[in-house]
């Protein structure tokens, strides 16, 4: 059984990205920049935004943080996005989700220029993903597939089950696995006999938001288990981060499994940096970057 080291994989990817950034800087004197928009003071979101900022700068890119108060209006956020769209120096725009309830994330996200949409969440990029055209691919699904491919050299023909169908994770992940020629099942809260469905999976991905929901008994012997879940729970008087998969029982049957923390999470940030350098190169007409 292999525990897939997402943290190490992400660090290697980030080194490659830093190399691509250095090349762009030395050949064109351009420093790619990522703008992150945070509305409100959700502590978990603040941590993510800070970590993204640090990783962006470590990769040699410029990090621009815009923090708006929790009572900022939808129009305030939209105006900021429009300003960032028009800013020649900004290559990537990420609006941290969830937004406060009085703001429509759908409207805000769709204001982002598709060529700067490093989260891959606009209608344009979602459409490109479905049509198999070049675009920007959502980070967590991209990182999840990289980790699956790190332990299986060919996903073609394998049964993949994705539990969860969100726009941010489940749906795009299913599309990417389909593009790898997996036979994909999308499971969700109305799926019947979820345990049986999961037991058919050679590649089992959990993106649900329910701590330890996927039990070891649901895992086919030898399956690759990708745990996307990030759940903060109180246990034995401590705050812990755990996945949607019951790691201890699942690892007894899995051929390979991602841990939480140290699995998909670090890949999300690495893929965000990857998308930013790709977006910078495309928008500024610098030719393809190999990362
Ligand atoms: N590692 C990372 O970088 C990231 C991790 N995450 C984590 O991934 C998880 C999922 O996030 P996200 O997709 O945004 O979550 P959402 O809440 O948007 O979606 C959850 C999905 O799970 C399904 N679901 C809920 N309950 C069940 C159930 N009992 N059985 C089967 N399916 C169920 C829902 O089904 P239905 O559609 O029918 O309601 C829905 O499609 C969370 O833990 C989140 O924190 C998210 C983003 C990045
Ligand atoms: N527009 C938008 N895009 C996102 O991609 C997005 C978002 N909003 N909102 C919140 C979720 C969540 N998310 C994570 C990113 C990194 C880790 C991560 O690095 N996790 C580390 C641990 C971090 C810790 O210790 O807290 C790990 O799993 O090892 C986790 C979760 C991105 N999200
Ligand atoms: Mg909202």
Coordinates of C-alpha atoms and ligand atoms in Angstrom, one line a residue:
X1 CA 0.0 0.0 0.0
X2 CA 1.3 3.4 -1.0
X3 CA 0.5 6.6 0.9
X4 CA 0.6 9.2 -1.9
X5 CA 2.8 12.1 -0.7
X6 CA 0.9 15.1 -2.1
X7 CA 3.1 17.6 -0.2
X8 CA 6.3 16.2 -1.8
X9 CA 4.7 16.1 -5.3
X10 CA 3.4 19.7 -4.8
X11 CA 6.9 20.9 -3.8
X12 CA 8.4 19.4 -6.9
X13 CA 5.8 21.0 -9.1
X14 CA 6.3 24.3 -7.4
X15 CA 10.1 24.1 -8.1
X16 CA 9.3 23.5 -11.8
X17 CA 6.9 26.5 -11.8
X18 CA 9.6 28.7 -10.1
X19 CA 11.9 27.7 -13.0
X20 CA 9.3 28.7 -15.6
X21 CA 8.8 32.0 -13.8
X22 CA 12.6 32.6 -13.8
X23 CA 12.7 31.9 -17.5
X24 CA 9.9 34.4 -18.2
X25 CA 11.6 37.0 -16.0
X26 CA 15.0 36.7 -17.7
X27 CA 13.7 36.5 -21.3
X28 CA 10.8 39.1 -21.1
X29 CA 11.3 41.0 -17.9
X30 CA 7.8 40.1 -16.8
X31 CA 6.8 39.0 -13.3
X32 CA 3.5 37.1 -13.3
X33 CA 1.1 38.3 -10.7
X34 CA -1.8 36.6 -8.9
X35 CA -4.6 38.7 -7.3
X36 CA -6.6 37.1 -4.5
X37 CA -9.9 38.6 -3.4
X38 CA -11.1 37.8 0.1
X39 CA -14.4 39.1 1.4
X40 CA -15.0 38.9 5.2
X41 CA -13.0 37.4 8.0
X42 CA -13.6 33.7 7.9
X43 CA -10.5 32.4 9.8
X44 CA -10.1 29.3 7.5
X45 CA -10.3 31.4 4.4
X46 CA -7.7 33.8 5.8
X47 CA -5.3 30.9 6.4
X48 CA -5.7 29.7 2.8
X49 CA -5.3 33.2 1.4
X50 CA -2.1 33.7 3.4
X51 CA -0.7 30.3 2.4
X52 CA -1.5 31.1 -1.3
X53 CA 0.3 34.4 -1.0
X54 CA 3.4 32.9 0.5
X55 CA 3.5 30.1 -2.1
X56 CA 3.0 32.7 -4.9
X57 CA 6.0 34.7 -3.8
X58 CA 8.1 31.6 -3.2
X59 CA 7.5 30.8 -6.9
X60 CA 8.9 34.2 -7.8
X61 CA 5.5 35.7 -8.7
X62 CA 3.8 38.8 -7.3
X63 CA 1.0 38.2 -4.9
X64 CA -1.7 40.9 -4.6
X65 CA -4.3 40.5 -1.8
X66 CA -7.5 42.5 -1.7
X67 CA -9.4 42.2 1.5
X68 CA -12.9 43.5 1.6
X69 CA -15.1 43.8 4.7
X70 CA -17.8 41.2 5.3
X71 CA -20.5 43.8 4.6
X72 CA -19.0 44.8 1.2
X73 CA -21.7 44.9 -1.5
X74 CA -21.9 42.7 -4.5
X75 CA -21.3 45.8 -6.7
X76 CA -18.1 46.5 -4.6
X77 CA -16.8 43.0 -5.4
X78 CA -17.8 43.2 -9.0
X79 CA -16.1 46.6 -9.4
X80 CA -12.9 45.2 -7.9
X81 CA -13.0 42.2 -10.3
X82 CA -13.5 44.6 -13.3
X83 CA -10.5 46.7 -12.1
X84 CA -8.3 43.5 -11.9
X85 CA -9.6 42.4 -15.4
X86 CA -8.4 45.7 -16.8
X87 CA -5.1 45.7 -14.9
X88 CA -2.3 44.8 -17.4
X89 CA 0.0 43.6 -14.6
X90 CA -2.5 41.1 -13.2
X91 CA -2.3 37.6 -14.8
X92 CA -4.6 35.6 -12.4
X93 CA -7.7 36.4 -10.3
X94 CA -9.0 34.2 -7.6
X95 CA -12.1 35.1 -5.6
X96 CA -12.0 33.1 -2.4
X97 CA -15.2 31.0 -1.9
X98 CA -17.6 30.9 -0.2
X99 CA -18.7 34.6 -0.4
X100 CA -21.0 36.0 2.2
X101 CA -24.7 35.1 1.7
X102 CA -25.7 38.5 0.3
X103 CA -23.3 38.2 -2.6
X104 CA -24.0 36.0 -5.6
X105 CA -20.8 34.0 -6.2
X106 CA -22.2 33.1 -9.6
X107 CA -22.3 36.7 -10.7
X108 CA -19.0 37.6 -9.2
X109 CA -17.2 34.6 -10.7
X110 CA -18.6 35.2 -14.2
X111 CA -17.2 38.8 -14.1
X112 CA -13.7 37.4 -14.1
X113 CA -12.1 37.5 -17.5
X114 CA -11.8 33.9 -18.6
X115 CA -8.1 34.3 -19.5
X116 CA -7.4 35.4 -15.9
X117 CA -9.7 32.8 -14.3
X118 CA -7.0 30.7 -12.6
X119 CA -9.7 28.8 -10.6
X120 CA -11.3 27.7 -13.9
X121 CA -14.8 28.4 -12.7
X122 CA -16.2 30.8 -15.3
X123 CA -18.7 29.6 -17.8
X124 CA -16.1 30.0 -20.5
X125 CA -13.6 27.7 -18.8
X126 CA -16.2 25.1 -17.7
X127 CA -17.4 25.0 -21.3
X128 CA -13.9 24.6 -22.7
X129 CA -13.3 21.7 -20.2
X130 CA -16.4 19.9 -21.4
X131 CA -15.6 20.5 -25.1
X132 CA -12.0 19.5 -24.7
X133 CA -10.6 22.9 -25.6
X134 CA -7.7 24.7 -24.2
X135 CA -8.6 26.7 -21.1
X136 CA -7.8 27.0 -17.4
X137 CA -8.7 23.9 -15.4
X138 CA -9.9 24.0 -11.8
X139 CA -7.0 23.4 -9.4
X140 CA -8.2 20.8 -7.0
X141 CA -9.4 18.4 -9.8
X142 CA -6.2 19.0 -11.7
X143 CA -4.1 18.1 -8.6
X144 CA -6.3 15.1 -7.9
X145 CA -5.7 13.6 -11.3
X146 CA -2.0 14.3 -11.1
X147 CA -1.8 12.3 -7.8
X148 CA -3.8 9.4 -9.3
X149 CA -1.5 9.3 -12.3
X150 CA 1.5 9.3 -10.0
X151 CA 0.7 5.8 -8.9
X152 CA -1.0 4.4 -12.1
X153 CA 0.7 5.1 -15.3
X154 CA -2.4 4.7 -17.4
X155 CA -6.0 5.5 -16.2
X156 CA -7.5 4.4 -19.5
X157 CA -10.4 1.9 -19.1
X158 CA -10.4 2.1 -15.3
X159 CA -13.6 2.6 -13.4
X160 CA -13.6 6.0 -11.6
X161 CA -16.2 7.0 -9.1
X162 CA -16.4 10.6 -8.0
X163 CA -18.5 11.2 -4.9
X164 CA -19.6 14.8 -4.9
X165 CA -20.8 16.9 -7.9
X166 CA -19.9 20.5 -7.0
X167 CA -18.9 23.0 -9.6
X168 CA -15.6 23.6 -7.8
X169 CA -14.5 19.9 -7.4
X170 CA -16.8 17.0 -8.3
X171 CA -18.0 17.9 -11.8
X172 CA -14.7 19.1 -13.2
X173 CA -12.9 16.1 -11.6
X174 CA -15.3 13.8 -13.4
X175 CA -14.6 15.6 -16.7
X176 CA -10.8 15.2 -16.3
X177 CA -11.1 11.5 -15.5
X178 CA -13.3 11.1 -18.6
X179 CA -10.6 12.8 -20.6
X180 CA -8.2 10.2 -19.2
X181 CA -10.6 7.6 -20.7
X182 CA -11.8 6.3 -17.4
X183 CA -15.4 5.0 -17.2
X184 CA -16.8 7.6 -14.8
X185 CA -19.6 7.4 -12.3
X186 CA -20.7 10.6 -10.6
X187 CA -22.2 9.9 -7.2
X188 CA -23.9 12.4 -4.9
X189 CA -26.4 12.7 -2.0
X190 CA -29.2 10.9 -3.9
X191 CA -27.1 8.0 -5.1
X192 CA -28.5 4.7 -4.0
X193 CA -26.3 2.0 -2.5
X194 CA -23.3 4.3 -2.4
X195 CA -21.2 1.7 -0.7
X196 CA -21.7 -0.7 -3.6
X197 CA -21.1 2.0 -6.2
X198 CA -17.8 2.8 -4.5
X199 CA -16.7 -0.8 -4.4
X200 CA -16.7 -0.9 -8.2
X201 CA -14.1 1.9 -8.3
X202 CA -10.5 1.4 -9.4
X203 CA -10.1 5.1 -8.8
X204 CA -12.3 6.4 -5.9
X205 CA -12.5 10.1 -5.3
X206 CA -14.3 11.6 -2.3
X207 CA -15.3 15.3 -2.5
X208 CA -18.2 15.5 -0.1
X209 CA -17.4 17.5 3.0
X210 CA -18.4 14.7 5.4
X211 CA -15.6 13.5 7.8
X212 CA -14.7 9.9 7.3
X213 CA -17.8 9.1 5.4
X214 CA -16.1 6.6 3.0
X215 CA -15.4 3.5 5.0
X216 CA -12.8 0.9 4.3
X217 CA -15.6 -1.6 3.4
X218 CA -16.5 0.6 0.5
X219 CA -13.0 0.4 -1.0
X220 CA -12.2 -2.2 -3.7
X221 CA -9.1 -4.2 -2.9
X222 CA -6.1 -2.4 -4.6
X223 CA -8.1 0.8 -5.5
X224 CA -6.5 4.2 -5.7
X225 CA -8.2 6.4 -3.2
X226 CA -8.1 10.2 -3.7
X227 CA -9.5 12.0 -0.6
X228 CA -10.3 15.6 -1.5
X229 CA -12.2 16.4 1.7
X230 CA -10.9 18.9 4.2
X231 CA -12.8 18.8 7.4
X232 CA -11.8 20.6 10.6
X233 CA -13.1 18.6 13.6
X234 CA -12.7 18.7 17.3
X235 CA -11.4 15.4 18.6
X236 CA -9.8 14.5 21.9
X237 CA -9.9 18.2 22.8
X238 CA -7.9 19.1 19.7
X239 CA -8.7 20.6 16.4
X240 CA -7.8 18.2 13.6
X241 CA -7.9 18.3 9.8
X242 CA -9.4 15.1 8.4
X243 CA -10.7 13.9 5.0
X244 CA -13.9 12.4 3.7
X245 CA -12.4 9.0 3.8
X246 CA -11.8 6.9 6.9
X247 CA -8.1 6.7 6.3
X248 CA -7.3 3.9 8.8
X249 CA -9.8 1.4 7.5
X250 CA -9.4 2.5 3.8
X251 CA -5.7 2.0 3.8
X252 CA -6.1 -1.7 4.7
X253 CA -7.7 -2.3 1.3
X254 CA -6.5 0.5 -1.0
X255 CA -3.5 0.0 -3.3
X256 CA -2.7 3.7 -2.8
X257 CA -4.3 6.5 -0.9
X258 CA -3.9 10.2 -0.3
X259 CA -3.7 11.4 3.3
X260 CA -5.3 14.6 4.8
X261 CA -3.4 16.8 5.4
X262 CA -0.6 16.3 2.9
X263 CA -2.6 15.0 0.0
X264 CA -4.7 16.9 -2.4
X265 CA -4.6 20.2 -0.4
X266 CA -1.0 21.1 -1.3
X267 CA -1.7 20.2 -4.9
X268 CA -4.5 22.7 -5.1
X269 CA -2.1 25.5 -4.3
X270 CA 0.6 24.2 -6.7
X271 CA -1.9 24.0 -9.5
X272 CA -3.1 27.5 -8.8
X273 CA 0.5 28.7 -9.3
X274 CA 0.7 26.5 -12.4
X275 CA -2.5 28.1 -13.8
X276 CA -1.1 31.5 -13.0
X277 CA 2.1 31.1 -15.0
X278 CA 0.2 29.4 -17.8
X279 CA -2.3 32.3 -17.9
X280 CA 0.6 34.8 -17.8
X281 CA 2.4 33.2 -20.7
X282 CA -0.8 32.8 -22.9
X283 CA -2.2 36.3 -22.2
X284 CA 1.2 38.0 -22.8
X285 CA 1.9 35.9 -25.9
X286 CA 5.0 34.2 -24.6
X287 CA 4.4 30.7 -26.0
X288 CA 3.6 27.6 -24.1
X289 CA 5.2 26.9 -20.7
X290 CA 6.1 23.3 -19.7
X291 CA 5.0 22.8 -16.1
Ligands
LIG1 N1 -8.3 19.7 -1.0 C1 -8.7 20.9 -1.5 O1 -7.9 21.6 -2.0 C2 -10.1 21.3 -1.5 C3 -10.9 20.6 -0.6 N2 -12.2 20.8 -0.6 C4 -13.0 20.0 0.3 O2 -13.7 19.0 -0.5 C5 -15.0 18.7 0.0 C6 -16.1 19.0 -1.0 O3 -16.0 20.3 -1.3 P1 -17.1 21.0 -2.3 O4 -17.2 20.1 -3.5 O5 -16.8 22.4 -2.4 O6 -18.4 20.7 -1.4 P2 -20.0 21.0 -1.7 O7 -20.6 21.1 -0.4 O8 -20.2 22.1 -2.7 O9 -20.5 19.6 -2.4 C7 -20.6 18.4 -1.7 C8 -21.0 17.3 -2.6 O10 -21.1 16.1 -1.9 C9 -22.4 15.5 -2.1 N3 -22.8 14.9 -0.8 C10 -23.2 15.5 0.3 N4 -23.6 14.6 1.2 C11 -23.5 13.4 0.6 C12 -23.7 12.0 1.0 N5 -24.1 11.7 2.2 N6 -23.5 11.1 0.1 C13 -23.1 11.3 -1.1 N7 -22.8 12.6 -1.5 C14 -23.0 13.6 -0.7 C15 -23.3 16.7 -2.4 O11 -24.4 16.1 -3.2 P3 -25.6 16.9 -3.8 O12 -25.1 17.6 -5.0 O13 -26.6 15.8 -4.1 O14 -26.1 17.8 -2.7 C16 -22.4 17.6 -3.2 O15 -22.4 17.3 -4.6 C17 -15.0 19.5 1.3 O16 -14.6 18.8 2.4 C18 -14.1 20.7 1.0 O17 -13.6 21.2 2.2 C19 -12.8 21.7 -1.4 C20 -12.0 22.5 -2.3 C21 -10.6 22.3 -2.3
LIG2 N1 -12.0 30.2 -5.2 C1 -11.6 29.2 -4.4 N2 -10.8 28.3 -4.9 C2 -10.3 27.3 -4.1 O1 -9.5 26.5 -4.6 C3 -10.8 27.2 -2.8 C4 -11.7 28.2 -2.3 N3 -12.1 29.2 -3.2 N4 -12.2 28.1 -1.1 C5 -11.7 27.1 -0.1 C6 -11.3 25.8 -0.8 C7 -10.4 25.0 0.0 N5 -9.1 25.0 -0.6 C8 -7.9 24.5 -0.1 C9 -6.7 24.8 -0.5 C10 -5.5 24.3 0.1 C11 -5.6 23.5 1.1 C12 -4.3 23.0 1.8 O2 -3.2 23.4 1.5 N6 -4.4 22.0 2.7 C13 -3.3 21.5 3.5 C14 -3.4 21.8 5.0 C15 -3.7 23.2 5.3 C16 -4.0 23.4 6.8 O3 -3.2 22.9 7.6 O4 -4.9 24.1 7.1 C17 -3.3 20.0 3.4 O5 -4.4 19.4 3.0 O6 -2.3 19.4 3.6 C18 -6.8 23.1 1.6 C19 -8.0 23.6 1.0 C20 -9.2 25.8 -1.7 N7 -10.4 26.2 -1.9
LIG3 MG1 -23.0 33.4 -1.7

